Tab-separated table of C-alpha atoms in Angstrom:
chain	number	residue	atom	x	y	z
E	15	MET	CA	-35.668	37.233	16.545
E	16	PRO	CA	-32.516	39.459	17.529
E	17	ASN	CA	-30.989	39.804	20.741
E	18	PHE	CA	-30.877	42.876	21.898
E	19	ALA	CA	-28.853	44.362	24.374
E	20	PRO	CA	-30.746	46.019	27.127
E	21	VAL	CA	-31.959	49.523	26.867
E	22	ASP	CA	-29.452	51.297	29.296
E	23	GLU	CA	-26.726	49.814	27.261
E	24	GLN	CA	-27.888	50.183	23.787
E	25	LEU	CA	-28.406	53.918	25.287
E	26	ALA	CA	-25.102	54.163	26.403
E	27	TYR	CA	-23.631	53.124	23.130
E	28	ILE	CA	-25.780	55.838	21.085
E	29	LYS	CA	-25.113	58.846	23.284
E	30	LYS	CA	-21.668	58.397	23.108
E	31	GLY	CA	-20.499	61.521	21.311
E	32	SER	CA	-24.263	62.552	20.332
E	33	ALA	CA	-24.673	66.092	20.505
E	34	GLU	CA	-28.640	66.197	21.217
E	35	ILE	CA	-31.422	63.426	21.161
E	36	ILE	CA	-34.738	64.950	20.421
E	37	ARG	CA	-36.817	63.286	22.724
E	38	GLU	CA	-34.426	60.694	24.560
E	39	ALA	CA	-37.307	59.832	26.262
E	40	GLU	CA	-38.922	58.839	22.885
E	41	LEU	CA	-35.800	57.079	22.173
E	42	ARG	CA	-35.663	54.745	25.006
E	43	GLU	CA	-39.490	54.565	24.303
E	44	LYS	CA	-38.614	52.790	20.845
E	45	LEU	CA	-35.685	50.907	22.214
E	46	GLU	CA	-37.724	48.978	24.762
E	47	LYS	CA	-40.872	48.338	22.410
E	48	SER	CA	-37.782	47.073	19.700
E	49	ARG	CA	-36.089	44.749	22.656
E	50	GLN	CA	-39.835	43.092	23.797
E	51	SER	CA	-40.653	42.698	20.077
E	52	GLY	CA	-37.718	41.784	18.393
E	53	LYS	CA	-37.883	44.146	15.606
E	54	PRO	CA	-35.459	46.139	14.712
E	55	LEU	CA	-35.677	50.029	15.009
E	56	ARG	CA	-35.319	51.812	11.319
E	57	VAL	CA	-32.340	54.326	11.535
E	58	LYS	CA	-32.360	56.672	8.450
E	59	ALA	CA	-28.837	58.839	7.411
E	60	GLY	CA	-29.019	60.751	4.296
E	61	PHE	CA	-26.463	62.258	2.053
E	62	ASP	CA	-26.787	63.941	-0.876
E	63	PRO	CA	-24.033	63.197	-3.387
E	64	THR	CA	-22.736	66.735	-4.050
E	65	ALA	CA	-19.376	65.892	-4.406
E	66	PRO	CA	-17.729	62.425	-5.165
E	67	ASP	CA	-15.310	61.966	-1.974
E	68	LEU	CA	-16.499	61.404	1.396
E	69	HIS	CA	-14.411	62.906	4.237
E	70	LEU	CA	-13.948	62.321	7.692
E	71	GLY	CA	-16.471	64.935	8.734
E	72	HIS	CA	-19.184	62.846	6.894
E	73	THR	CA	-18.272	60.056	9.015
E	74	VAL	CA	-19.163	61.501	12.339
E	75	VAL	CA	-22.856	60.653	11.274
E	76	LEU	CA	-22.509	57.204	9.234
E	77	ARG	CA	-20.145	55.783	12.482
E	78	LYS	CA	-23.265	57.235	14.700
E	79	LEU	CA	-25.307	54.656	12.267
E	80	LYS	CA	-22.709	52.297	12.610
E	81	HIS	CA	-23.708	52.002	15.975
E	82	PHE	CA	-27.069	51.484	15.637
E	83	GLN	CA	-26.015	48.785	13.212
E	84	ASP	CA	-24.027	46.949	15.964
E	85	LEU	CA	-26.822	46.856	18.110
E	86	GLY	CA	-29.059	45.163	15.859
E	87	HIS	CA	-30.904	47.868	14.536
E	88	THR	CA	-31.355	48.698	10.566
E	89	ALA	CA	-29.095	51.045	9.068
E	90	ILE	CA	-30.833	53.044	6.060
E	91	PHE	CA	-27.827	54.977	4.285
E	92	LEU	CA	-30.324	57.431	1.808
E	93	VAL	CA	-28.761	58.448	-1.257
E	94	GLY	CA	-30.291	61.843	-1.715
E	95	ASP	CA	-29.995	61.093	-5.455
E	96	PHE	CA	-33.527	63.819	-6.326
E	97	THR	CA	-32.826	65.845	-3.214
E	98	ALA	CA	-29.096	66.639	-4.612
E	99	MET	CA	-31.017	68.465	-7.627
E	100	VAL	CA	-32.529	70.833	-5.165
E	101	GLY	CA	-29.972	71.959	-3.284
E	102	ASP	CA	-29.880	71.780	0.696
E	103	PRO	CA	-30.245	75.637	1.928
E	104	THR	CA	-28.242	74.420	5.005
E	105	GLY	CA	-25.741	76.771	6.257
E	106	GLN	CA	-25.959	78.744	2.947
E	107	SER	CA	-25.996	82.224	2.603
E	108	GLU	CA	-27.154	82.364	-0.885
E	109	THR	CA	-28.900	80.115	-3.216
E	110	ARG	CA	-27.179	76.847	-4.211
E	111	PRO	CA	-27.111	75.933	-7.642
E	112	PRO	CA	-28.711	72.388	-8.205
E	113	LEU	CA	-26.439	69.924	-9.389
E	114	THR	CA	-27.831	67.914	-12.806
E	115	ARG	CA	-28.825	64.633	-12.750
E	116	GLU	CA	-25.538	63.548	-14.852
E	117	GLN	CA	-23.434	65.226	-11.822
E	118	VAL	CA	-25.172	62.993	-9.192
E	119	ASP	CA	-25.108	60.215	-10.874
E	120	ALA	CA	-21.254	60.414	-11.226
E	121	ASN	CA	-20.963	61.271	-7.268
E	122	ALA	CA	-23.222	58.523	-6.368
E	123	LYS	CA	-21.494	55.537	-7.642
E	124	THR	CA	-18.215	56.470	-6.034
E	125	TYR	CA	-20.500	56.751	-2.471
E	126	LEU	CA	-20.930	53.156	-1.878
E	127	ASP	CA	-17.858	51.934	-2.425
E	128	GLN	CA	-17.063	54.575	0.685
E	129	VAL	CA	-19.769	53.890	2.967
E	130	TYR	CA	-18.521	49.948	3.423
E	131	LYS	CA	-15.495	51.385	4.804
E	132	ILE	CA	-17.339	51.836	8.109
E	133	LEU	CA	-21.141	50.043	7.511
E	134	GLU	CA	-21.993	46.318	7.143
E	135	LYS	CA	-22.365	45.901	3.616
E	136	GLU	CA	-25.109	42.875	3.869
E	137	ASN	CA	-26.762	44.695	6.835
E	138	THR	CA	-26.980	48.146	4.821
E	139	GLU	CA	-30.324	49.094	3.415
E	140	VAL	CA	-29.478	51.135	0.508
E	141	ARG	CA	-31.817	53.840	-0.721
E	142	TYR	CA	-32.349	56.213	-3.295
E	143	ASN	CA	-34.942	59.038	-2.463
E	144	SER	CA	-35.585	59.521	-6.493
E	145	GLU	CA	-37.682	56.257	-5.583
E	146	TRP	CA	-40.501	58.251	-3.861
E	147	LEU	CA	-40.002	61.860	-5.006
E	148	GLY	CA	-39.513	61.577	-8.566
E	149	LYS	CA	-42.919	59.814	-8.598
E	150	LEU	CA	-44.930	62.258	-6.714
E	151	SER	CA	-47.330	63.796	-8.625
E	152	GLY	CA	-48.329	67.607	-8.424
E	153	HIS	CA	-51.113	66.695	-6.039
E	154	GLU	CA	-49.193	64.843	-3.907
E	155	MET	CA	-46.628	67.561	-3.758
E	156	ILE	CA	-49.058	70.405	-2.655
E	157	ARG	CA	-50.412	68.118	-0.247
E	158	LEU	CA	-47.400	67.580	1.179
E	159	CYS	CA	-46.751	71.292	1.155
E	160	ALA	CA	-50.514	72.576	2.832
E	161	HIS	CA	-48.618	70.274	6.195
E	162	TYR	CA	-46.638	72.655	6.763
E	163	ARG	CA	-46.407	76.722	7.870
E	164	LEU	CA	-44.514	79.081	5.958
E	165	ALA	CA	-44.104	81.434	9.223
E	166	ARG	CA	-42.416	78.104	10.904
E	167	MET	CA	-40.251	77.601	7.446
E	168	LEU	CA	-38.930	81.149	7.526
E	169	GLU	CA	-37.860	80.909	11.444
E	170	ARG	CA	-34.870	79.193	10.124
E	171	GLU	CA	-31.787	80.461	10.850
E	172	ASP	CA	-30.634	80.442	6.952
E	173	PHE	CA	-33.612	82.014	5.849
E	174	ARG	CA	-34.278	84.513	8.685
E	175	SER	CA	-30.895	85.961	7.823
E	176	ARG	CA	-30.917	86.096	4.456
E	177	LEU	CA	-34.232	88.039	4.627
E	178	ALA	CA	-32.652	90.422	6.833
E	179	GLY	CA	-29.873	91.178	4.699
E	180	ASN	CA	-32.605	91.824	1.505
E	181	LEU	CA	-30.772	88.638	-0.170
E	182	PRO	CA	-33.337	86.238	-2.231
E	183	ILE	CA	-34.689	82.966	-1.028
E	184	SER	CA	-35.761	80.262	-4.188
E	185	ILE	CA	-39.085	78.744	-3.827
E	186	HIS	CA	-37.295	75.352	-4.339
E	187	GLU	CA	-35.251	75.909	-0.963
E	188	LEU	CA	-38.461	76.314	1.111
E	189	LEU	CA	-39.281	72.699	-0.403
E	190	TYR	CA	-35.764	70.980	0.861
E	191	PRO	CA	-36.903	70.748	4.599
E	192	LEU	CA	-39.970	69.242	3.269
E	193	LEU	CA	-39.048	66.837	0.811
E	194	GLN	CA	-36.050	65.004	3.619
E	195	ALA	CA	-39.222	65.031	5.737
E	196	TYR	CA	-41.287	62.687	3.123
E	197	ASP	CA	-38.173	60.566	3.132
E	198	SER	CA	-39.037	60.026	6.683
E	199	VAL	CA	-42.275	59.107	5.755
E	200	ALA	CA	-41.538	57.171	2.942
E	201	LEU	CA	-38.950	54.857	5.029
E	202	GLU	CA	-41.008	54.635	7.772
E	203	ALA	CA	-38.034	55.891	10.137
E	204	ASP	CA	-37.995	55.418	13.927
E	205	VAL	CA	-34.535	57.616	14.216
E	206	GLU	CA	-33.493	60.008	12.219
E	207	LEU	CA	-29.524	61.029	12.317
E	208	GLY	CA	-27.505	64.450	11.063
E	209	ALA	CA	-25.357	67.096	11.666
E	210	THR	CA	-26.320	69.695	14.551
E	211	GLU	CA	-26.492	72.264	11.287
E	212	GLN	CA	-29.374	69.482	10.362
E	213	LYS	CA	-31.291	69.862	13.299
E	214	PHE	CA	-34.265	72.176	11.483
E	215	ASN	CA	-34.809	69.457	9.004
E	216	LEU	CA	-35.001	66.634	11.029
E	217	LEU	CA	-37.556	68.409	13.426
E	218	VAL	CA	-39.712	68.662	10.049
E	219	GLY	CA	-39.598	65.293	10.200
E	220	ARG	CA	-40.684	65.037	13.175
E	221	ASP	CA	-44.223	66.819	12.402
E	222	ILE	CA	-44.566	65.580	8.964
E	223	GLN	CA	-44.608	61.717	9.959
E	224	ARG	CA	-47.456	62.823	12.274
E	225	GLU	CA	-49.065	64.436	9.340
E	226	TYR	CA	-49.323	61.387	7.827
E	227	GLY	CA	-49.793	59.363	10.611
E	228	GLN	CA	-46.968	57.832	11.535
E	229	PRO	CA	-45.011	57.872	14.864
E	230	SER	CA	-42.767	61.174	15.195
E	231	GLN	CA	-39.207	59.808	14.589
E	232	VAL	CA	-36.206	60.301	17.131
E	233	ALA	CA	-34.200	63.551	16.053
E	234	LEU	CA	-30.168	62.465	16.798
E	235	THR	CA	-27.951	65.207	16.339
E	236	MET	CA	-23.798	64.513	16.091
E	237	PRO	CA	-21.426	67.657	16.226
E	238	ILE	CA	-19.706	69.010	13.219
E	239	LEU	CA	-16.007	68.318	13.140
E	240	VAL	CA	-13.590	70.616	12.661
E	241	GLY	CA	-11.367	70.902	9.911
E	242	LEU	CA	-7.693	71.139	10.311
E	243	ASP	CA	-7.657	74.792	10.241
E	244	GLY	CA	-9.334	74.260	13.612
E	245	GLN	CA	-12.068	76.734	12.851
E	246	ARG	CA	-14.572	75.834	10.556
E	247	LYS	CA	-16.162	72.697	9.926
E	248	MET	CA	-14.899	70.209	7.673
E	249	SER	CA	-14.920	71.011	4.353
E	250	LYS	CA	-13.674	70.071	0.687
E	251	SER	CA	-14.118	73.303	-0.890
E	252	LEU	CA	-12.482	75.035	2.222
E	253	GLY	CA	-9.351	72.656	1.973
E	254	ASN	CA	-9.361	71.520	5.493
E	255	TYR	CA	-10.679	68.141	4.913
E	256	ILE	CA	-9.390	64.482	5.420
E	257	GLY	CA	-10.503	61.977	2.708
E	258	ILE	CA	-11.218	58.680	3.550
E	259	THR	CA	-9.714	57.449	0.248
E	260	GLU	CA	-6.786	59.410	0.597
E	261	SER	CA	-3.436	57.854	0.614
E	262	PRO	CA	-2.478	56.194	3.984
E	263	SER	CA	0.628	58.668	3.876
E	264	THR	CA	-1.250	61.754	3.587
E	265	MET	CA	-3.978	60.981	5.955
E	266	PHE	CA	-1.425	60.538	8.342
E	267	GLY	CA	-0.039	63.812	7.463
E	268	LYS	CA	-2.899	65.427	7.864
E	269	LEU	CA	-3.927	64.129	11.319
E	270	MET	CA	-0.393	64.759	12.726
E	271	SER	CA	-0.947	68.491	11.554
E	272	LEU	CA	-3.575	68.928	14.020
E	273	SER	CA	-2.987	70.974	17.153
E	274	ASP	CA	-2.632	68.948	20.504
E	275	GLU	CA	-6.223	70.666	21.333
E	276	MET	CA	-7.740	69.183	18.313
E	277	MET	CA	-6.966	65.873	18.734
E	278	TRP	CA	-9.454	64.958	21.572
E	279	PRO	CA	-12.759	65.935	19.299
E	280	TYR	CA	-11.251	63.695	16.794
E	281	PHE	CA	-10.645	60.736	19.620
E	282	ASP	CA	-14.632	61.399	20.414
E	283	LEU	CA	-16.342	61.546	17.180
E	284	VAL	CA	-14.175	59.473	14.849
E	285	THR	CA	-12.805	56.564	16.967
E	286	ASP	CA	-14.791	54.086	19.609
E	287	HIS	CA	-12.898	55.029	22.658
E	288	THR	CA	-15.180	55.126	24.884
E	289	PRO	CA	-15.283	58.749	27.296
E	290	GLU	CA	-13.630	57.074	30.190
E	291	GLU	CA	-10.623	55.690	27.855
E	292	ILE	CA	-10.191	59.036	26.147
E	293	ALA	CA	-10.203	60.964	29.740
E	294	ALA	CA	-7.454	58.541	30.951
E	295	ILE	CA	-5.432	59.244	27.948
E	296	ALA	CA	-5.638	62.821	28.704
E	297	ASP	CA	-4.890	62.638	31.607
E	298	LYS	CA	-1.355	60.948	31.056
E	299	VAL	CA	-0.894	63.946	28.711
E	300	LYS	CA	-1.582	65.962	31.201
E	301	SER	CA	0.437	64.457	33.845
E	302	GLY	CA	3.707	64.019	31.329
E	303	ALA	CA	3.324	60.304	31.497
E	304	ALA	CA	2.718	60.268	27.421
E	305	HIS	CA	4.050	62.747	25.064
E	306	PRO	CA	0.999	64.439	22.543
E	307	MET	CA	3.103	63.295	19.722
E	308	ASP	CA	2.857	59.802	20.651
E	309	VAL	CA	-0.904	59.945	21.159
E	310	LYS	CA	-1.853	62.258	18.452
E	311	MET	CA	0.315	59.272	15.933
E	312	SER	CA	-1.188	56.572	17.828
E	313	LEU	CA	-4.679	58.400	16.636
E	314	ALA	CA	-3.349	58.584	13.226
E	315	ARG	CA	-2.410	54.854	13.005
E	316	GLU	CA	-6.475	53.749	14.382
E	317	ILE	CA	-8.367	56.169	11.766
E	318	ILE	CA	-5.968	54.885	9.273
E	319	GLY	CA	-6.386	51.471	9.906
E	320	GLY	CA	-10.414	51.876	9.978
E	321	PHE	CA	-10.189	52.810	6.387
E	322	HIS	CA	-7.171	51.414	4.973
E	323	GLY	CA	-6.395	48.557	7.144
E	324	ALA	CA	-3.997	47.855	10.199
E	325	ALA	CA	-0.841	47.919	8.190
E	326	ALA	CA	-1.124	50.383	6.020
E	327	GLY	CA	-1.768	52.174	9.075
E	328	GLU	CA	1.143	51.178	10.499
E	329	LYS	CA	3.401	51.841	7.450
E	330	ALA	CA	2.539	55.410	7.237
E	331	ALA	CA	3.440	55.634	11.093
E	332	ALA	CA	6.756	54.947	10.461
E	333	GLU	CA	7.363	56.607	7.408
E	334	PHE	CA	6.058	59.702	9.345
E	335	GLN	CA	8.505	58.849	11.940
E	336	ARG	CA	11.425	58.224	8.917
E	337	ILE	CA	10.838	61.747	7.730
E	338	PHE	CA	9.865	63.845	10.346
E	339	ARG	CA	11.459	62.683	13.816
E	340	ASP	CA	14.619	60.740	12.135
E	341	ARG	CA	15.296	63.414	9.315
E	342	GLU	CA	15.477	60.362	6.536
E	343	ALA	CA	13.985	60.247	3.063
E	344	PRO	CA	10.697	58.697	2.047
E	345	GLU	CA	10.998	55.274	0.947
E	346	GLU	CA	9.144	56.238	-2.372
E	347	MET	CA	10.083	59.833	-3.745
E	348	LYS	CA	8.982	61.730	-6.756
E	349	GLU	CA	11.658	61.537	-9.408
E	350	PHE	CA	12.645	64.230	-12.203
E	351	VAL	CA	14.782	63.332	-14.919
E	352	ILE	CA	16.739	65.872	-16.661
E	353	ARG	CA	18.573	65.225	-19.782
E	354	PRO	CA	21.041	67.468	-21.277
E	355	ARG	CA	20.377	69.146	-24.937
E	356	SER	CA	22.094	71.318	-26.993
E	357	ASN	CA	20.625	74.426	-25.710
E	358	SER	CA	17.886	73.405	-23.135
E	359	LEU	CA	16.981	71.085	-20.505
E	360	LEU	CA	14.522	68.715	-20.924
E	361	ILE	CA	12.934	68.147	-17.432
E	362	GLU	CA	10.557	65.005	-17.147
E	363	SER	CA	8.719	63.654	-14.498
E	364	GLU	CA	5.334	61.448	-14.290
E	365	ALA	CA	3.276	64.400	-14.924
E	366	ALA	CA	4.834	66.018	-17.300
E	367	THR	CA	7.714	67.086	-19.539
E	368	GLN	CA	9.092	70.191	-20.225
E	369	ALA	CA	12.014	71.782	-21.899
E	370	ALA	CA	13.383	74.509	-19.951
E	371	SER	CA	15.546	77.037	-21.987
E	372	GLY	CA	17.492	79.843	-20.555
E	373	LEU	CA	19.527	77.330	-18.572
E	374	SER	CA	23.601	76.239	-18.597
E	375	THR	CA	23.161	72.783	-19.569
E	376	GLN	CA	26.881	72.126	-18.055
E	377	PHE	CA	26.952	73.610	-14.684
E	378	GLU	CA	23.897	75.223	-13.183
E	379	LYS	CA	22.786	76.682	-9.528
E	380	TRP	CA	19.889	74.667	-7.478
E	381	SER	CA	18.504	77.476	-6.793
E	382	ARG	CA	17.523	78.296	-10.523
E	383	LEU	CA	16.406	74.540	-10.796
E	384	LEU	CA	14.598	74.009	-8.173
E	385	PRO	CA	11.519	76.108	-9.736
E	386	HIS	CA	10.916	73.660	-12.589
E	387	PHE	CA	10.582	70.927	-10.581
E	388	GLY	CA	6.989	72.469	-8.618
E	389	VAL	CA	8.421	72.337	-5.126
E	390	VAL	CA	9.013	75.973	-5.000
E	391	ASN	CA	7.609	79.217	-6.394
E	392	SER	CA	10.596	81.131	-7.048
E	393	ILE	CA	14.523	81.537	-7.414
E	394	SER	CA	14.451	84.155	-4.360
E	395	LYS	CA	12.604	81.797	-2.728
E	396	ALA	CA	14.735	78.787	-3.158
E	397	GLU	CA	17.705	80.865	-2.038
E	398	GLU	CA	15.927	81.994	1.029
E	399	ILE	CA	15.405	78.167	2.166
E	400	MET	CA	18.289	77.497	1.241
E	401	LYS	CA	20.233	80.262	3.296
E	402	ASN	CA	17.888	78.716	6.310
E	403	ASN	CA	19.403	75.496	6.216
E	404	GLY	CA	16.417	74.191	4.539
E	405	PHE	CA	18.026	72.422	2.094
E	406	GLU	CA	19.865	69.190	1.609
E	407	ILE	CA	21.864	66.958	-1.074
E	408	ASP	CA	22.035	62.931	0.168
E	409	GLY	CA	21.478	64.034	3.320
E	410	ASN	CA	23.771	67.220	3.377
E	411	VAL	CA	22.254	70.655	4.393
E	412	VAL	CA	23.885	72.724	1.491
E	413	ARG	CA	23.440	76.825	2.660
E	414	ASP	CA	25.357	78.387	-0.172
E	415	PRO	CA	22.998	79.275	-2.444
E	416	THR	CA	25.192	79.494	-5.865
E	417	ILE	CA	26.014	75.434	-5.337
E	418	LYS	CA	25.889	74.401	-8.887
E	419	LEU	CA	24.883	70.861	-10.096
E	420	ASP	CA	27.273	69.097	-12.804
E	421	LEU	CA	25.136	68.640	-15.638
E	422	THR	CA	28.016	66.808	-18.200
E	423	ARG	CA	28.002	63.314	-16.077
E	424	SER	CA	25.074	61.352	-15.069
E	425	GLY	CA	23.932	60.777	-10.973
E	426	THR	CA	21.187	60.633	-9.084
E	427	TYR	CA	20.320	62.823	-5.860
E	428	ALA	CA	18.290	62.559	-3.122
E	429	LEU	CA	16.918	65.737	-2.006
E	430	ARG	CA	15.082	67.374	0.609
E	431	LEU	CA	13.309	70.948	0.143
E	432	GLY	CA	11.847	72.620	3.554
E	433	LYS	CA	10.694	69.820	5.810
E	434	LYS	CA	8.227	67.992	3.774
E	435	ASN	CA	9.367	67.943	-0.059
E	436	PHE	CA	11.755	64.928	-0.405
E	437	PHE	CA	12.289	64.211	-4.445
E	438	ARG	CA	14.871	62.704	-6.033
E	439	VAL	CA	16.687	64.328	-9.319
E	440	ARG	CA	18.119	61.872	-11.642
E	441	VAL	CA	20.661	63.474	-14.715
E	442	ILE	CA	21.321	61.369	-17.863
E	443	VAL	CA	23.692	62.483	-20.326
E	444	GLU	CA	23.261	60.676	-23.741
């Protein structure tokens, strides 16, 4: 029989970072019964595999699921392989195109490897809602629909705003909240987790469970993690995301681009620091006892360490320090190889090989070469950066846009263009 912590202690851990618990009194009651009986709560979090990669925004709900797992409860990771083919209308101003079975299956394959970076594999119940939704008969689907009123469904903000704007709503979109609710019936969920924008769907689950003779689940919502732009929710389609499978150095750079104000929600939602610990760190920054940059580096190290290991977090921090603070080149850089030919330059990289014509094969301006490396869009932009002290060769600032590279002899050059573009150019004369 599991040895559960006192209910007040469990509640405090569960409430950390939570936006809303509907209803907290019911959660307390469920926790008390669980502690008395020794039976863990069944806690569900569903994810439709609409894209192959998870980002930090997804982990906010996953981390809360892990908190329940830490407390000894059953963590159910539900892959919405059936509902992904319907398309969640949440937050959509128009009908979302349903995915094909092939797209869903391809995306779902990558999910488990990623979620096990947070959840304990051996203690996670993984389910696919096609197990039951794919088997519903026409009669059972009609019965499910009969348990909910259309007027209630149209109260939903997404649908209401579309109706007001004379925008279409497809019937299958009305079914989505009911299908998600039926997941809770099939799993006999005690608690369902979701982002604040999922509140309507979670509440439908409470209603449908009652209609099927089950106790209503507790709906626990988590705040939406704002992306790197500091304004909109983190989303791959918006380009403001931090992928959990991205390289440590990429993740570190993205995290360090957060504003000082933005790092506090990240402390709250993607680390295990208590509110008291976060407040103490904030007080140190406010008093000047700690520098915001150092605190942000500590945050980035901690987040990356959780996905790639502590050593990777430390290495990424050292790399960032070397590049952005000490202005040194990174240990690993992209390399371009230039091989002069009779009437053109052959430029090789890991990605491709190109024959650059119209360039001198003996002495050519750096400003004319740089666009061919893909580090700048035009010659004029390269010249502008050079004039503003943004170009270095082997650690020496080059301000003259007419400076030329000697292509008559072999040599290797470590270059920096702007703040972030470090690369190496190797000339090979054959």
